[in-house]
Tab-separated table of C-alpha atoms in Angstrom:
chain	number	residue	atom	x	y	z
F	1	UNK	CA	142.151	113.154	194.855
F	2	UNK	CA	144.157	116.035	193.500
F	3	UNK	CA	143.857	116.602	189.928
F	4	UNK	CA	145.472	118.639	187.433
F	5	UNK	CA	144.222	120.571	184.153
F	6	UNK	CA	145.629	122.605	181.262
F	7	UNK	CA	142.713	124.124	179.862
F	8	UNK	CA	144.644	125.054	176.419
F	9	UNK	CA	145.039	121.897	174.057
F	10	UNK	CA	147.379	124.523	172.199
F	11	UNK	CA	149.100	127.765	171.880
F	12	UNK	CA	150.502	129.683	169.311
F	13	UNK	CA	152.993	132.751	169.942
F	14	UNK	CA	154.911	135.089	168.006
F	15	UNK	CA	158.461	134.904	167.938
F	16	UNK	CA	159.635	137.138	170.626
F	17	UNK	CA	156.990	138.069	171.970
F	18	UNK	CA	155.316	136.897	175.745
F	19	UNK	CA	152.867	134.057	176.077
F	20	UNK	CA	151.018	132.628	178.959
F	21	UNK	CA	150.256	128.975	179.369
F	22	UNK	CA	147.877	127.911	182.041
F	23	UNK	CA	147.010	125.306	184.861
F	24	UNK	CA	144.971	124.862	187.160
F	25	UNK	CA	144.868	122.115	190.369
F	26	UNK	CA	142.659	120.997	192.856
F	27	UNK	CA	143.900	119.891	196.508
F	28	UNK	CA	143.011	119.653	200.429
F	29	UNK	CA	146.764	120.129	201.022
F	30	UNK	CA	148.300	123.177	202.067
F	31	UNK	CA	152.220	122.205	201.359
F	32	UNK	CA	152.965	120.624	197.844
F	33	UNK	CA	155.369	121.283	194.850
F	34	UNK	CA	154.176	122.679	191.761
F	35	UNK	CA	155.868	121.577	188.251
F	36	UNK	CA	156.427	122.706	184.415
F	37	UNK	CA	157.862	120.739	182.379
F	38	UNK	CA	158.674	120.729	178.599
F	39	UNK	CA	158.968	118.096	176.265
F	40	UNK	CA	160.564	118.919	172.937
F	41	UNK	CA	159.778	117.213	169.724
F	42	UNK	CA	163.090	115.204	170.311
F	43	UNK	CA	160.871	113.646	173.045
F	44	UNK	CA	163.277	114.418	176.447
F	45	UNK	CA	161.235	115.721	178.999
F	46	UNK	CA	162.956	118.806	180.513
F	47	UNK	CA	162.111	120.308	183.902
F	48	UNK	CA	161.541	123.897	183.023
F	49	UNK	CA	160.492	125.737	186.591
F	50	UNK	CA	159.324	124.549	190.325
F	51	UNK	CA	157.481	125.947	193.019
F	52	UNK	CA	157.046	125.059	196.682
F	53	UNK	CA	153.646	126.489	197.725
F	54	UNK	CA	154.651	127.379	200.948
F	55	UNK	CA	156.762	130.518	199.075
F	56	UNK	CA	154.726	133.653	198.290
F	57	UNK	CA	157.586	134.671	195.770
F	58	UNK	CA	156.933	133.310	191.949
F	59	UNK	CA	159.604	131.675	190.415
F	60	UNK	CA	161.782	132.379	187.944
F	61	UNK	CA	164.264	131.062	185.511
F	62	UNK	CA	165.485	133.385	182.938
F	63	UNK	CA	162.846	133.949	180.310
F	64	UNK	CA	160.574	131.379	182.232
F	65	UNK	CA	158.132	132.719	185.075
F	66	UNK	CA	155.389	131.494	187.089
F	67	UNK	CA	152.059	133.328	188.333
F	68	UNK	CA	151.500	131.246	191.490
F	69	UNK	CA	147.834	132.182	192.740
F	70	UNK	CA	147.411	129.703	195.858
F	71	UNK	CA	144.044	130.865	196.722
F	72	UNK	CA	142.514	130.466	193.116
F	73	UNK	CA	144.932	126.820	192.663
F	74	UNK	CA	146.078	128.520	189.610
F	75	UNK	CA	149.822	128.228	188.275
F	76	UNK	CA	150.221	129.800	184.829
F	77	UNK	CA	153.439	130.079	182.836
F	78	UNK	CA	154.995	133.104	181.480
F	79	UNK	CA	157.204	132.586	178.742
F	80	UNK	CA	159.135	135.927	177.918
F	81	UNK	CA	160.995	136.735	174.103
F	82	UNK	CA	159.771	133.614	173.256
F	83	UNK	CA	162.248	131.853	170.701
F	84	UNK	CA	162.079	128.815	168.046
F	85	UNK	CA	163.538	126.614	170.537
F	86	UNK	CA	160.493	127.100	173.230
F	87	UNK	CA	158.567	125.373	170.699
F	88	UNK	CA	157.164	122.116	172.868
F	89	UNK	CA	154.816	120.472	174.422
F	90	UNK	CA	154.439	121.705	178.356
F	91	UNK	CA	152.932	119.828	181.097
F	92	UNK	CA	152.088	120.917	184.355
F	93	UNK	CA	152.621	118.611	187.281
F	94	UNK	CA	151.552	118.525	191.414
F	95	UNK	CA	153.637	116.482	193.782
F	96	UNK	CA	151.956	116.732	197.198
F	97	UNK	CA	153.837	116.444	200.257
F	98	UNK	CA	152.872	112.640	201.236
F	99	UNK	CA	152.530	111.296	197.655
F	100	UNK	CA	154.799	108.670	197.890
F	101	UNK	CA	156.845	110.648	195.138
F	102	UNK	CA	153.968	110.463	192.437
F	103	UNK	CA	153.385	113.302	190.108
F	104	UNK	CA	150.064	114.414	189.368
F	105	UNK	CA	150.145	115.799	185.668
F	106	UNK	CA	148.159	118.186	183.230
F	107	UNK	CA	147.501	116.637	179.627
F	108	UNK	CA	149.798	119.235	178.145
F	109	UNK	CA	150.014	122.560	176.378
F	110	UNK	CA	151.596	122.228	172.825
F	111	UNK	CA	153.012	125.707	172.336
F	112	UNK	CA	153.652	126.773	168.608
F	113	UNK	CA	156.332	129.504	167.926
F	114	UNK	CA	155.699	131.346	164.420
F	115	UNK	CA	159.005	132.851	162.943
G	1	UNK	CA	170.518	112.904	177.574
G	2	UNK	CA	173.259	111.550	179.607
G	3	UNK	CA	171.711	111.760	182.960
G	4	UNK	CA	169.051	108.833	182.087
G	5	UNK	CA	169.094	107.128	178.766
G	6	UNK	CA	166.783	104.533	177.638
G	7	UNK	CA	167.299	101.589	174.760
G	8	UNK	CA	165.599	100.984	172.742
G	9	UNK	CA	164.077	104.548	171.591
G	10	UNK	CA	162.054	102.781	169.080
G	11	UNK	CA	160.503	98.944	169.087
G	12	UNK	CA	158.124	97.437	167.037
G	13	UNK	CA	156.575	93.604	168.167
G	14	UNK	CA	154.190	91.566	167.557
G	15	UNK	CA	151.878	90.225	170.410
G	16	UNK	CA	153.092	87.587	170.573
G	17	UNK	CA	156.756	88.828	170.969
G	18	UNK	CA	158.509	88.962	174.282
G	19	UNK	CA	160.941	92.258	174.355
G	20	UNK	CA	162.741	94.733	177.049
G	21	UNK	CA	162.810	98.033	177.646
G	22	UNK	CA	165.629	99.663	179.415
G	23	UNK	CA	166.613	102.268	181.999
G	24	UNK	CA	169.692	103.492	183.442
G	25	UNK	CA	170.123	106.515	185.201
G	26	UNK	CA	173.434	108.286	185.968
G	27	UNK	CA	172.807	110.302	188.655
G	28	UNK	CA	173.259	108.788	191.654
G	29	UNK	CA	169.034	108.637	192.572
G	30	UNK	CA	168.000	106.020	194.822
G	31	UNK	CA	164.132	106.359	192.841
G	32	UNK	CA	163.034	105.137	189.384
G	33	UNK	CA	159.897	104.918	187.695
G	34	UNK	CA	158.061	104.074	184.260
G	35	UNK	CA	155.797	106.664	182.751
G	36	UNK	CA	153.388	105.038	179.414
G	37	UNK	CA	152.478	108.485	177.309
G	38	UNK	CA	149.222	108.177	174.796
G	39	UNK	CA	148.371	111.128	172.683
G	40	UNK	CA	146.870	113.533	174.288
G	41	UNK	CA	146.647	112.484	177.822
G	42	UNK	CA	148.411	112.845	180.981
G	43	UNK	CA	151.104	110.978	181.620
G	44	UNK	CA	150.505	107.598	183.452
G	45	UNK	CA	152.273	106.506	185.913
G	46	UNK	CA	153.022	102.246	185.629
G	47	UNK	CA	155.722	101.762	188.424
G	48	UNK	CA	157.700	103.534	191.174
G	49	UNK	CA	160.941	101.463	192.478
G	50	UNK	CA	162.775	103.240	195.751
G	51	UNK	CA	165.994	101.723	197.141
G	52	UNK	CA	165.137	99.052	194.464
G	53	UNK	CA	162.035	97.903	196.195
G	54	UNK	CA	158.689	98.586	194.171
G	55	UNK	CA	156.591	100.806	195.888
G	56	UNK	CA	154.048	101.882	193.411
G	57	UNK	CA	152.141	99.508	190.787
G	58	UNK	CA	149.609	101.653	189.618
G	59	UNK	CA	146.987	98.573	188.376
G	60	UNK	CA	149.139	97.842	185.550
G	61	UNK	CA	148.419	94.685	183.692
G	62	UNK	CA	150.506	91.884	184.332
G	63	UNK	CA	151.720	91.808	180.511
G	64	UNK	CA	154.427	94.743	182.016
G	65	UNK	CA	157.051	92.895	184.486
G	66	UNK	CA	159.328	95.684	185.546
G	67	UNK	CA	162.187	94.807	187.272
G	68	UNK	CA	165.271	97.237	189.266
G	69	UNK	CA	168.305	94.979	189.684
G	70	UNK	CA	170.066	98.021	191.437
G	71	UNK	CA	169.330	101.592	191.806
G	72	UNK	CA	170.744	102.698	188.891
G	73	UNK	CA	168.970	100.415	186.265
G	74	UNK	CA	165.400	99.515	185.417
G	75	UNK	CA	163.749	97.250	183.167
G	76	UNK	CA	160.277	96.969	181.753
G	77	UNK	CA	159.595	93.455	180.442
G	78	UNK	CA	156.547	93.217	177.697
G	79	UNK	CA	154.878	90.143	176.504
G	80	UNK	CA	151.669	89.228	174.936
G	81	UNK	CA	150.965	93.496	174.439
G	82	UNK	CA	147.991	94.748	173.052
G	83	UNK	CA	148.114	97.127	170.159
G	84	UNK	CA	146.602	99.345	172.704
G	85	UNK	CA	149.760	99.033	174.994
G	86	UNK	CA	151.663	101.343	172.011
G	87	UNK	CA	153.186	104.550	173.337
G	88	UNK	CA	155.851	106.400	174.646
G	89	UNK	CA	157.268	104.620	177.287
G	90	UNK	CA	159.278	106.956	179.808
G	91	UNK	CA	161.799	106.101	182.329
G	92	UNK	CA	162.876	108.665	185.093
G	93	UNK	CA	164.854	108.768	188.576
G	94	UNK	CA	164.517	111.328	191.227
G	95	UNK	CA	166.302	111.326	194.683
G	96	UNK	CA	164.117	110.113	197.855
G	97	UNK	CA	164.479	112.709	200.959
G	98	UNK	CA	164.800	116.107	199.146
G	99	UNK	CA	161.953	118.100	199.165
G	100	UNK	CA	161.074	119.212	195.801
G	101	UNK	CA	161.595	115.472	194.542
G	102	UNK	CA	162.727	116.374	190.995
G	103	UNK	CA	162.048	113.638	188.635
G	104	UNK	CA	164.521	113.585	185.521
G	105	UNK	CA	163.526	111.958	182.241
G	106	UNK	CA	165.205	109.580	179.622
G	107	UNK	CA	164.177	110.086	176.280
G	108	UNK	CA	161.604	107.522	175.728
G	109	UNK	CA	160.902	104.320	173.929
G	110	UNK	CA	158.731	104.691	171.374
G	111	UNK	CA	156.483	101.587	171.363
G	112	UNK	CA	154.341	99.953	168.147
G	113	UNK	CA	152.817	96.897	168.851
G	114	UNK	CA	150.705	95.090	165.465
């Protein structure tokens, strides 16, 4: 069965400056979709990046990266200039390719931003 | 929060109480499920409705009755909880047959039961 794990409970950054969050997965498949997601303290969880891991090329969204490492099942977050409103809880999720739609999640990264 | 919203987004019962959670996405997805989140854990997945037929039930006691009178609404019925059974309770739709299978989240209900 896959699984999914964020090894860091919690994270604290400096305003503006870069922080990595991790995650790590284990699967047989070779085709699946990789997930981060953040969840303010208002509660709506907010899909933040996605990768399919049949792409090489990380993904990006503005300030948000990934480091996709398909060999070592490793998908880390990069979160650049990092700003008061990053502050959140982030999950990492899998969604294999025959998983009847079910997402496989981390237990979450809560990521403090000091001013 | 307009895409799916959820009432209430706070309950408190008794467990002996009989009370309704609800779902309704605006987004056009043919998929909708019900997430329970506890402190500090991964998010569990309860139920998965496609095409408003359930296709996931993910050995959830039989105290939760969900129920999908169309694709774009979702109910989770509760009676007789267990204080344990207090948590976030997330609804989210996605749209069956694209291939990344974004899921989309409401806000939450946040549960309490004494």
């Amino acid at each position: 069965a896959q699984t999914v794990t964020q090894s860091q409970p919690e994270m604290s950054v400096q305003e503006a400056e870069t922080v990595t969050l991790s995650c790590t997965y284990d699967t047989s498949e070779s085709d699946y979709y990789l997930f981060w997601y953040k969840q303010p303290p208002s509660r709506q969880m907010i899909l933040v990046i996605r990768q399919e891991a049949y792409k090489q090329q990380n993904a990006t969204e503005n300030r948000f990266s990934v480091n996709f490492q398909k060999a070592a099942k490793s998908f880390s977050l990069k979160i650049s200039d990092s700003q008061l409103g990053d502050a959140a809880m982030y999950f990492c999720a899998y969604r294999g390719m025959d998983s009847n739609y079910q997402l496989i999640w981390g237990a979450g990264t809560k990521l403090i931003i000091k001013p | 929060e307009t895409g799916v919203t959820q009432t209430p987004r706070h309950l408190v019962m008794g467990m002996t109480n009989k009370k309704s959670l609800k779902c309704e996405q605006h987004l056009g997805h043919n998929a909708m499920y019900w997430y329970k989140q506890s402190a500090k854990k991964p998010l569990e997945l309860m139920f998965v409705y496609n095409f408003k037929e359930q296709t996931e039930n993910n050995s959830v006691p039989s105290r939760f009755s969900p129920e999908c009178p169309n694709s774009s609404h979702l109910f989770l019925h509760l009676h007789t909880l267990q204080p344990e059974d207090s948590a976030l309770y997330l609804c989210a739709s996605s749209q069956p047959g694209t291939d990344e299978e974004t899921q989309y989240f409401g806000p939450g209900t946040r549960l309490l039961v004494l």
